[in-house]
mmCIF file of C-alpha atoms in Angstrom:
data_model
loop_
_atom_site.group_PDB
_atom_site.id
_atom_site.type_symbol
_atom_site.label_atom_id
_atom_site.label_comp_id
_atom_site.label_asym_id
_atom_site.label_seq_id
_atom_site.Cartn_x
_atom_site.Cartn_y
_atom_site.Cartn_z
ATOM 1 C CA UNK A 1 12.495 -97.046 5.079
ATOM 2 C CA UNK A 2 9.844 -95.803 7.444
ATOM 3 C CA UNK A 3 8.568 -93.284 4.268
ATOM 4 C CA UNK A 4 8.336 -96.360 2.220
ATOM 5 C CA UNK A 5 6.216 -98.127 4.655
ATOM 6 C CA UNK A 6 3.783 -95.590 4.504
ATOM 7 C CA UNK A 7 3.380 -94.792 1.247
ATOM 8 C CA UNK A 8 2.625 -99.195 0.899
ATOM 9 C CA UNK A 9 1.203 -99.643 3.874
ATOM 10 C CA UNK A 10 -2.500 -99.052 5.494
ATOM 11 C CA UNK A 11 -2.649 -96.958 8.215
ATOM 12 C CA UNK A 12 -4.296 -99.787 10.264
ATOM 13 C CA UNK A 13 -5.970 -99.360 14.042
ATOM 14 C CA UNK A 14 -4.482 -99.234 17.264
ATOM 15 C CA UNK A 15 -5.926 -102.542 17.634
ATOM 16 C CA UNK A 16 -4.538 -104.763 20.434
ATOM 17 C CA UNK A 17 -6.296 -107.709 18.141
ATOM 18 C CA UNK A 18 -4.141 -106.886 15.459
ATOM 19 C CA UNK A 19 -0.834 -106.640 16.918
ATOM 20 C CA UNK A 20 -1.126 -110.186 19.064
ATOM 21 C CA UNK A 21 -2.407 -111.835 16.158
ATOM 22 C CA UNK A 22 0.737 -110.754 14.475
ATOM 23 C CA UNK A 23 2.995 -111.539 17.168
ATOM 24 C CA UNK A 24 1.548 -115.327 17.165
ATOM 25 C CA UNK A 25 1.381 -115.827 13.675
ATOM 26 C CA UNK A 26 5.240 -114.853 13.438
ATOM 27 C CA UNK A 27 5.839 -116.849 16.639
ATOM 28 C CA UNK A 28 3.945 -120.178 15.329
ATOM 29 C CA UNK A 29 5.210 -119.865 12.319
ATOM 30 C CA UNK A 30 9.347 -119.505 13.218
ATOM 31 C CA UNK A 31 8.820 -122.615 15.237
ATOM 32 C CA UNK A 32 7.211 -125.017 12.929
ATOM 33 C CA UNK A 33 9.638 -123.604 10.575
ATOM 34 C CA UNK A 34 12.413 -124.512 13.002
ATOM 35 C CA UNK A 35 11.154 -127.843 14.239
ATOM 36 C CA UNK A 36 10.584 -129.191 10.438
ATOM 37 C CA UNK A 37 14.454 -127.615 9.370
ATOM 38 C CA UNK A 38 15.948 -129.358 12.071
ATOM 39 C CA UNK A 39 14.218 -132.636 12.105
ATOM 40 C CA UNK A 40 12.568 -131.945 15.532
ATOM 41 C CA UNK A 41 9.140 -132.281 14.810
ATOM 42 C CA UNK A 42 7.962 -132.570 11.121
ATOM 43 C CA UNK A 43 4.220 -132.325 10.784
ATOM 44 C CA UNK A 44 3.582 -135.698 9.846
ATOM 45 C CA UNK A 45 1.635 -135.943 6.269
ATOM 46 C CA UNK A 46 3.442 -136.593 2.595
ATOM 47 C CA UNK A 47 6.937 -138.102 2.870
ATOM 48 C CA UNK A 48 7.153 -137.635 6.763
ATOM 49 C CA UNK A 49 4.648 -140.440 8.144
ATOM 50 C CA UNK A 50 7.096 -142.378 9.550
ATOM 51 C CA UNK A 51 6.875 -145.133 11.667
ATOM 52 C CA UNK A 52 6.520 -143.199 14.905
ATOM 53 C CA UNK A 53 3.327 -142.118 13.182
ATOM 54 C CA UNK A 54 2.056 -145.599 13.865
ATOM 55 C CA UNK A 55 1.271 -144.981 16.987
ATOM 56 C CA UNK A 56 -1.209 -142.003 16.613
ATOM 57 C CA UNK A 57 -4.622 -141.371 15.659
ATOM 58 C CA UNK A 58 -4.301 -141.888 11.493
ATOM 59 C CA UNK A 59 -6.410 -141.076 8.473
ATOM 60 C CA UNK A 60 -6.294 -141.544 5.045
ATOM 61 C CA UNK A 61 -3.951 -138.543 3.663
ATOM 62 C CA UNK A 62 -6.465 -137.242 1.075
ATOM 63 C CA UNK A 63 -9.128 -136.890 3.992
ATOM 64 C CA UNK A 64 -6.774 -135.207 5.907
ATOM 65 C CA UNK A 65 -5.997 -133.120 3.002
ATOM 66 C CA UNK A 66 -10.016 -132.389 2.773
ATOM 67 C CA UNK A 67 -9.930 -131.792 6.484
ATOM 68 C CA UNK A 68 -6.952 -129.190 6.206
ATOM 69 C CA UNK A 69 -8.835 -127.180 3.214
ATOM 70 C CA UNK A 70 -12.336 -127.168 3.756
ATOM 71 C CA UNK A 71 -12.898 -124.831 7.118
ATOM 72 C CA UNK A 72 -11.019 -121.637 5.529
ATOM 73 C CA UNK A 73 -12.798 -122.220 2.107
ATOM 74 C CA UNK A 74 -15.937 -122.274 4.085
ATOM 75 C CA UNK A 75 -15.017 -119.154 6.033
ATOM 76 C CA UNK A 76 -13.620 -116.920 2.607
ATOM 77 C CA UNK A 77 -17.518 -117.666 1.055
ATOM 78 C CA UNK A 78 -19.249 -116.300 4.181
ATOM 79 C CA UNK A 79 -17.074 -113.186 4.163
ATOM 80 C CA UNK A 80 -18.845 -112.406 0.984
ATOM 81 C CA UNK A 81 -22.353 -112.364 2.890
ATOM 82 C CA UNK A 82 -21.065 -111.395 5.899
ATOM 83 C CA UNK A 83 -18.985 -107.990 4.632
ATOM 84 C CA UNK A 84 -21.330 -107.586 1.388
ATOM 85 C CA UNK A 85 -19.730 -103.909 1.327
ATOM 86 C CA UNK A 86 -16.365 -104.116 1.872
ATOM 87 C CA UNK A 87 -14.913 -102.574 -1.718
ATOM 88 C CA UNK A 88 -12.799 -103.453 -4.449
ATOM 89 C CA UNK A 89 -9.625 -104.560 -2.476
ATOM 90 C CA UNK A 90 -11.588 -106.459 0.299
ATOM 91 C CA UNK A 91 -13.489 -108.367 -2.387
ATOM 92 C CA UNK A 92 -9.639 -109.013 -4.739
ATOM 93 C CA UNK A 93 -8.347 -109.908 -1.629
ATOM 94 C CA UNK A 94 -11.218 -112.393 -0.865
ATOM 95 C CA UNK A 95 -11.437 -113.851 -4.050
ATOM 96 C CA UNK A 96 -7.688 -114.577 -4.616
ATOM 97 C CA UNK A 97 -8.105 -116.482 -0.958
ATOM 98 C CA UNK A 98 -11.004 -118.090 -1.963
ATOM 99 C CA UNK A 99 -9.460 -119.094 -5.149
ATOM 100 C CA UNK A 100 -6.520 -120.716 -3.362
ATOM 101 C CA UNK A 101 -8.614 -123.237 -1.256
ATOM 102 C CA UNK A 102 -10.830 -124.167 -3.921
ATOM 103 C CA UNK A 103 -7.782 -125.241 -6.401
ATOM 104 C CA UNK A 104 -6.025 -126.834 -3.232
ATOM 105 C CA UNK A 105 -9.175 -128.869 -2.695
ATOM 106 C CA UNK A 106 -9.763 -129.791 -6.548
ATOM 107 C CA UNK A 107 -5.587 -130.715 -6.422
ATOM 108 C CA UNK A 108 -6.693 -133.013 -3.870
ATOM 109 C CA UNK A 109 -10.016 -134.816 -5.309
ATOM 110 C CA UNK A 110 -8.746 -134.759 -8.705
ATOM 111 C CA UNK A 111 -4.470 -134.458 -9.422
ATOM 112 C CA UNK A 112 -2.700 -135.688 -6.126
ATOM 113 C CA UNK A 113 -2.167 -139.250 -6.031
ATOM 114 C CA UNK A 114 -1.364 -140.362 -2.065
ATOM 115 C CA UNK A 115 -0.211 -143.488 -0.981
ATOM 116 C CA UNK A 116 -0.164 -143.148 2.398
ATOM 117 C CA UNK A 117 -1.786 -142.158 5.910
ATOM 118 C CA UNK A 118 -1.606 -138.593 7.688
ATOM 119 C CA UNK A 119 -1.686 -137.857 11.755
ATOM 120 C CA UNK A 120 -5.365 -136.853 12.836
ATOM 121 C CA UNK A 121 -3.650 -134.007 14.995
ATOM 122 C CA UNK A 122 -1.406 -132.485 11.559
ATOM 123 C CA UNK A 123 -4.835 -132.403 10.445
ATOM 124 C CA UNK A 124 -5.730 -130.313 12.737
ATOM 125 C CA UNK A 125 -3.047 -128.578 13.279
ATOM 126 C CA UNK A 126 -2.931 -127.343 9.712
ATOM 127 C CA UNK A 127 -6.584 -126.937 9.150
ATOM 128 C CA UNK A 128 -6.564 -124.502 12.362
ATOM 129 C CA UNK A 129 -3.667 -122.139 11.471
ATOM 130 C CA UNK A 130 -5.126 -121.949 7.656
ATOM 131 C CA UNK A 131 -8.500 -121.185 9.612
ATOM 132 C CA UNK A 132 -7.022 -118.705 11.874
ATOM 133 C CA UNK A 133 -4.579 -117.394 9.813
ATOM 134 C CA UNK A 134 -6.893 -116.390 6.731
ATOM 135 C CA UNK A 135 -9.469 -115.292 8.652
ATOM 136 C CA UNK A 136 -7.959 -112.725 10.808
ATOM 137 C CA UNK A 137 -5.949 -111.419 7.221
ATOM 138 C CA UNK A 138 -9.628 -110.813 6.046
ATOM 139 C CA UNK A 139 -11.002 -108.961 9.082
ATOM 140 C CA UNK A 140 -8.298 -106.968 9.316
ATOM 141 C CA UNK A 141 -8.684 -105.996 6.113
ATOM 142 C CA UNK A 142 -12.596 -104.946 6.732
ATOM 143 C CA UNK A 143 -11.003 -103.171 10.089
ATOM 144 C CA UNK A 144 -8.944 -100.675 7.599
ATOM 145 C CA UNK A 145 -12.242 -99.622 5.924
ATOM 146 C CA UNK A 146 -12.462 -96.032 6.074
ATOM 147 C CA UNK A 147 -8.592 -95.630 6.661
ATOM 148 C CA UNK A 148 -6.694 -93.575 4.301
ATOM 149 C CA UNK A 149 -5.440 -96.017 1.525
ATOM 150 C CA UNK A 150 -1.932 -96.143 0.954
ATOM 151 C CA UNK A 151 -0.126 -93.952 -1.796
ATOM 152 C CA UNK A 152 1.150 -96.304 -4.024
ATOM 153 C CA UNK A 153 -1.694 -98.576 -4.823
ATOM 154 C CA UNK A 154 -0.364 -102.102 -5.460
ATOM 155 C CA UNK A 155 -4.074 -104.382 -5.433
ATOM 156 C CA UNK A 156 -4.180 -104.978 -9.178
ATOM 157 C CA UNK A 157 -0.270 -105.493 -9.408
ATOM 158 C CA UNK A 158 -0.648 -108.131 -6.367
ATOM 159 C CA UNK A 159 -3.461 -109.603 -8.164
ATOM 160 C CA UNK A 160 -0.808 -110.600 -11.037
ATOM 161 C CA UNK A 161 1.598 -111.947 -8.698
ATOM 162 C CA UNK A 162 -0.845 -114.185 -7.152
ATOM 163 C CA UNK A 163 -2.180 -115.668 -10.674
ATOM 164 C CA UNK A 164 1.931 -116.075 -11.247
ATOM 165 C CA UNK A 165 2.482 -117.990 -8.048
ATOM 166 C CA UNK A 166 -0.862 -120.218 -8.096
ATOM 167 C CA UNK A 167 -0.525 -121.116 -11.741
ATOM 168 C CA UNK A 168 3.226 -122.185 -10.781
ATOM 169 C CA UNK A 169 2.202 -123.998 -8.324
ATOM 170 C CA UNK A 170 -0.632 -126.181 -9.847
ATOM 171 C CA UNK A 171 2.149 -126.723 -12.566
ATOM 172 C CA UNK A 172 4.394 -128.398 -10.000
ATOM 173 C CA UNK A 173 1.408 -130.478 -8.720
ATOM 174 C CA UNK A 174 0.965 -131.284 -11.867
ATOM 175 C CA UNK A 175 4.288 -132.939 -12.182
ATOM 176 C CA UNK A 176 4.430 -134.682 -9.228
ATOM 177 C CA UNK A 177 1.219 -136.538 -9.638
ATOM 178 C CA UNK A 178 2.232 -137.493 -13.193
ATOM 179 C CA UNK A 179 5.502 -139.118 -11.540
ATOM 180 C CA UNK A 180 3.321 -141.520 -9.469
ATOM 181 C CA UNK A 181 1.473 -144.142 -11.526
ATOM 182 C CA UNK A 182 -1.605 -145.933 -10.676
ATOM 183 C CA UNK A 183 -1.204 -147.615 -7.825
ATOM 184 C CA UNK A 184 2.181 -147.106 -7.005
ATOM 185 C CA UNK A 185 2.871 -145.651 -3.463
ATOM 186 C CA UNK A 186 6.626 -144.974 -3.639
ATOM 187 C CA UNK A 187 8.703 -141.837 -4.470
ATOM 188 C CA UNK A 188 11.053 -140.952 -7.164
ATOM 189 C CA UNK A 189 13.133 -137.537 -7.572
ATOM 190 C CA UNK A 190 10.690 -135.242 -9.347
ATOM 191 C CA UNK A 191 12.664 -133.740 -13.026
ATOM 192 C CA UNK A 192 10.963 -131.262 -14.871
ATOM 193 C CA UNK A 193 10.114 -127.374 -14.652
ATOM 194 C CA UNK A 194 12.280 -125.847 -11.322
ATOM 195 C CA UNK A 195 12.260 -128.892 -9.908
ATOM 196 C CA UNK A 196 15.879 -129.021 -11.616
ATOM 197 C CA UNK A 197 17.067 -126.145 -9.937
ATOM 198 C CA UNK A 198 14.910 -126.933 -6.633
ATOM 199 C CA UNK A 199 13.853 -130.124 -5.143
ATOM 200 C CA UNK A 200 10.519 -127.711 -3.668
ATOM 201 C CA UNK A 201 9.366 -125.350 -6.753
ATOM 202 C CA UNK A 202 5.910 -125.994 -5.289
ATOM 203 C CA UNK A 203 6.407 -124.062 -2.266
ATOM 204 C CA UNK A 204 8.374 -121.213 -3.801
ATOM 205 C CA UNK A 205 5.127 -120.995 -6.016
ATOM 206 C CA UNK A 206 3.146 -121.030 -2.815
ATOM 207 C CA UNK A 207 5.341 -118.402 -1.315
ATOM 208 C CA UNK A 208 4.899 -115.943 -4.548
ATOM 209 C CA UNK A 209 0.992 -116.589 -4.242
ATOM 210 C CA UNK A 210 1.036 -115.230 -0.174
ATOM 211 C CA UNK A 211 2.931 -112.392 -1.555
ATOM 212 C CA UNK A 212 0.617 -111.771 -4.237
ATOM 213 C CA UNK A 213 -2.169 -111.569 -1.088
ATOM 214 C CA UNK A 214 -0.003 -109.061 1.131
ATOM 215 C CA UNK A 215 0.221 -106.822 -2.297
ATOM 216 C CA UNK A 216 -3.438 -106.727 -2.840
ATOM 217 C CA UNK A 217 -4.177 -106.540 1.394
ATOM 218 C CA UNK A 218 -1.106 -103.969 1.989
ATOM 219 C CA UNK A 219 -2.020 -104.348 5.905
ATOM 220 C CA UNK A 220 1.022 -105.029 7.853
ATOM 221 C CA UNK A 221 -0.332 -107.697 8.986
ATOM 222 C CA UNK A 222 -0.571 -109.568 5.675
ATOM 223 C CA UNK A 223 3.116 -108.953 4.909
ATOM 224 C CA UNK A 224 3.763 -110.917 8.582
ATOM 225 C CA UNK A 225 1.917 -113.971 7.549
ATOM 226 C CA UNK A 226 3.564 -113.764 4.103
ATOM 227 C CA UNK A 227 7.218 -113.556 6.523
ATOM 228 C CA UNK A 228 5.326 -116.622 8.587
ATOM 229 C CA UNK A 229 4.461 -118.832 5.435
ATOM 230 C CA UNK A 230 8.455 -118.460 4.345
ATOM 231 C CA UNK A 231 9.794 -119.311 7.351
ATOM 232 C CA UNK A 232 7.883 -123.140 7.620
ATOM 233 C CA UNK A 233 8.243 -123.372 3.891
ATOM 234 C CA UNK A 234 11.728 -122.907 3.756
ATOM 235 C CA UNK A 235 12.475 -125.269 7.178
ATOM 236 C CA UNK A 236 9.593 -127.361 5.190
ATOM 237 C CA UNK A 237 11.596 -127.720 1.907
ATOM 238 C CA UNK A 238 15.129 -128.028 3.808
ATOM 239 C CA UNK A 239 13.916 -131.269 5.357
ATOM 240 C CA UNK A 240 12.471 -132.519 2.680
ATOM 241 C CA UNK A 241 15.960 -131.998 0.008
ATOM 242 C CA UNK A 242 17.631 -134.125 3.392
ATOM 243 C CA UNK A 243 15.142 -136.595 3.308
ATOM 244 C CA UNK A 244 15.720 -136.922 -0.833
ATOM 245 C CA UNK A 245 19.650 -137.102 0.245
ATOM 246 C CA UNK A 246 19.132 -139.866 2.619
ATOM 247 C CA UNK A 247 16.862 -142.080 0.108
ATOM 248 C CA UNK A 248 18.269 -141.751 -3.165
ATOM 249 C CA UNK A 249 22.242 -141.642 -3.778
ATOM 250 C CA UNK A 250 21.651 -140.017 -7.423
ATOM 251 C CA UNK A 251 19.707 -137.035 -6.175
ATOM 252 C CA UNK A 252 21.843 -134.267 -7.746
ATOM 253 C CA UNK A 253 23.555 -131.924 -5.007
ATOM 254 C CA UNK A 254 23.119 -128.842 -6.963
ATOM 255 C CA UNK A 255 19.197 -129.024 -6.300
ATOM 256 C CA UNK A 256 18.691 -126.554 -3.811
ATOM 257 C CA UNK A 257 16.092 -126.729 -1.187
ATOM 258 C CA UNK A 258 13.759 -123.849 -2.236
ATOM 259 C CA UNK A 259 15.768 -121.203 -3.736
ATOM 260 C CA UNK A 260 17.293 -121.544 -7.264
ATOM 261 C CA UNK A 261 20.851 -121.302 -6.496
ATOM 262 C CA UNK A 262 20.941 -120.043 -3.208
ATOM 263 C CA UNK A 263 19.251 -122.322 -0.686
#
């Protein structure tokens, strides 16, 4: 196992940075994943503004959604000026990011349809892991210029995979805001494409397209936040199949959570 590590992997610094960013993004990440599974805490946008939500700070969800987006899309275009030079796989790696928060902001202005109001401080909280996140995956990939590049290259392969899990995910959008018609607010259990198998095709898609960056960063540290992203995407997509259970009595109970088949 520890040969096919490093025959994938960058040999990346001794970098304190790098291994406490890890450590919290795994951290952060199990917990939200934990607190949405179990009903806990759910961050409080989509199909979770509930009435305890009342009582915050609100906004209109597709500001919030523009709030969420916007910093890390900012932050991928200045890595172009400010590491002009970082090669092939830096700029692939950039790009594909890049790529990801401009279709999630064009999902928002032009294909979602929201009905309702999202917590100013899910906002936030969103908008500063995506921030954080992404732009400590992109340093760390300009800190492994000059290291020795890893044996099996995989950048052009991961490229692929990413395309695959973006274009399934827009797909899924797509479906859900065609369920929704003008001016209607409520929800109705989404048919079409995996969401017969899954009630959350959207985030598998999503989880495929962070895959498709750790194969194009191969830093360890890319694979963690890959790791991260499934954890609050699957406790993410297990609260929201209970929260179809509790609404509709038709939903089918062979539509998994996330998982065709399994979960």
């Amino acid at each position: 196992m520890a040969q096919i590590f490093r025959e994938i992997l960058f040999q990346e610094p001794n970098s304190i940075f790098i291994k406490v960013m890890m450590m919290m993004n795994l951290i952060f990440s199990a917990i939200l994943g934990y607190s949405e599974g179990s009903g806990k805490q759910n961050l409080e946008y989509s199909k979770f503004w509930n009435l305890k939500s009342q009582e915050k700070a609100k906004i209109p969800s597709k500001i919030g959604m523009i709030i969420a987006y916007t910093p890390s899309l900012i932050a991928c275009l200045s890595f172009f000026w400010i590491f002009p030079n970082g090669g092939i796989r830096f700029f692939m790696l950039n790009f594909a990011i890049t790529i990801h928060f401009f279709k999630r902001l064009l999902e928002v202005l032009f294909v979602h349809k929201y009905g309702g109001a999202m917590a100013m401080n899910s906002a936030i909280t969103i908008s500063s892991s995506y921030f954080i996140a992404f732009s400590s995956l992109i340093y760390i990939q300009h800190l492994t210029k000059g290291s020795i590049e890893p044996i099996i290259d995989l950048k052009y392969f991961g490229f692929i995979v990413f395309l695959v899990g973006i274009i399934g995910n827009f797909y899924h959008h797509f479906i859900l805001s065609k369920m929704r018609e003008k001016g209607e607010s409520g929800y109705k259990i989404p048919k079409g494409g995996l969401f017969n198998l899954v009630i959350c095709p959207h985030y598998l898609f999503e989880i495929v397209t962070f895959f498709g960056f750790s194969l194009i960063s191969q830093t360890l540290f890319s694979f963690s936040s890959t790791i991260g992203t499934l954890f609050y995407l699957m406790g993410r997509s297990y609260a929201t199949r209970k929260w179809y259970l509790s609404k509709f009595e038709d939903f089918p109970r062979n539509v998994k959570a996330l998982i065709p088949f399994v979960i």
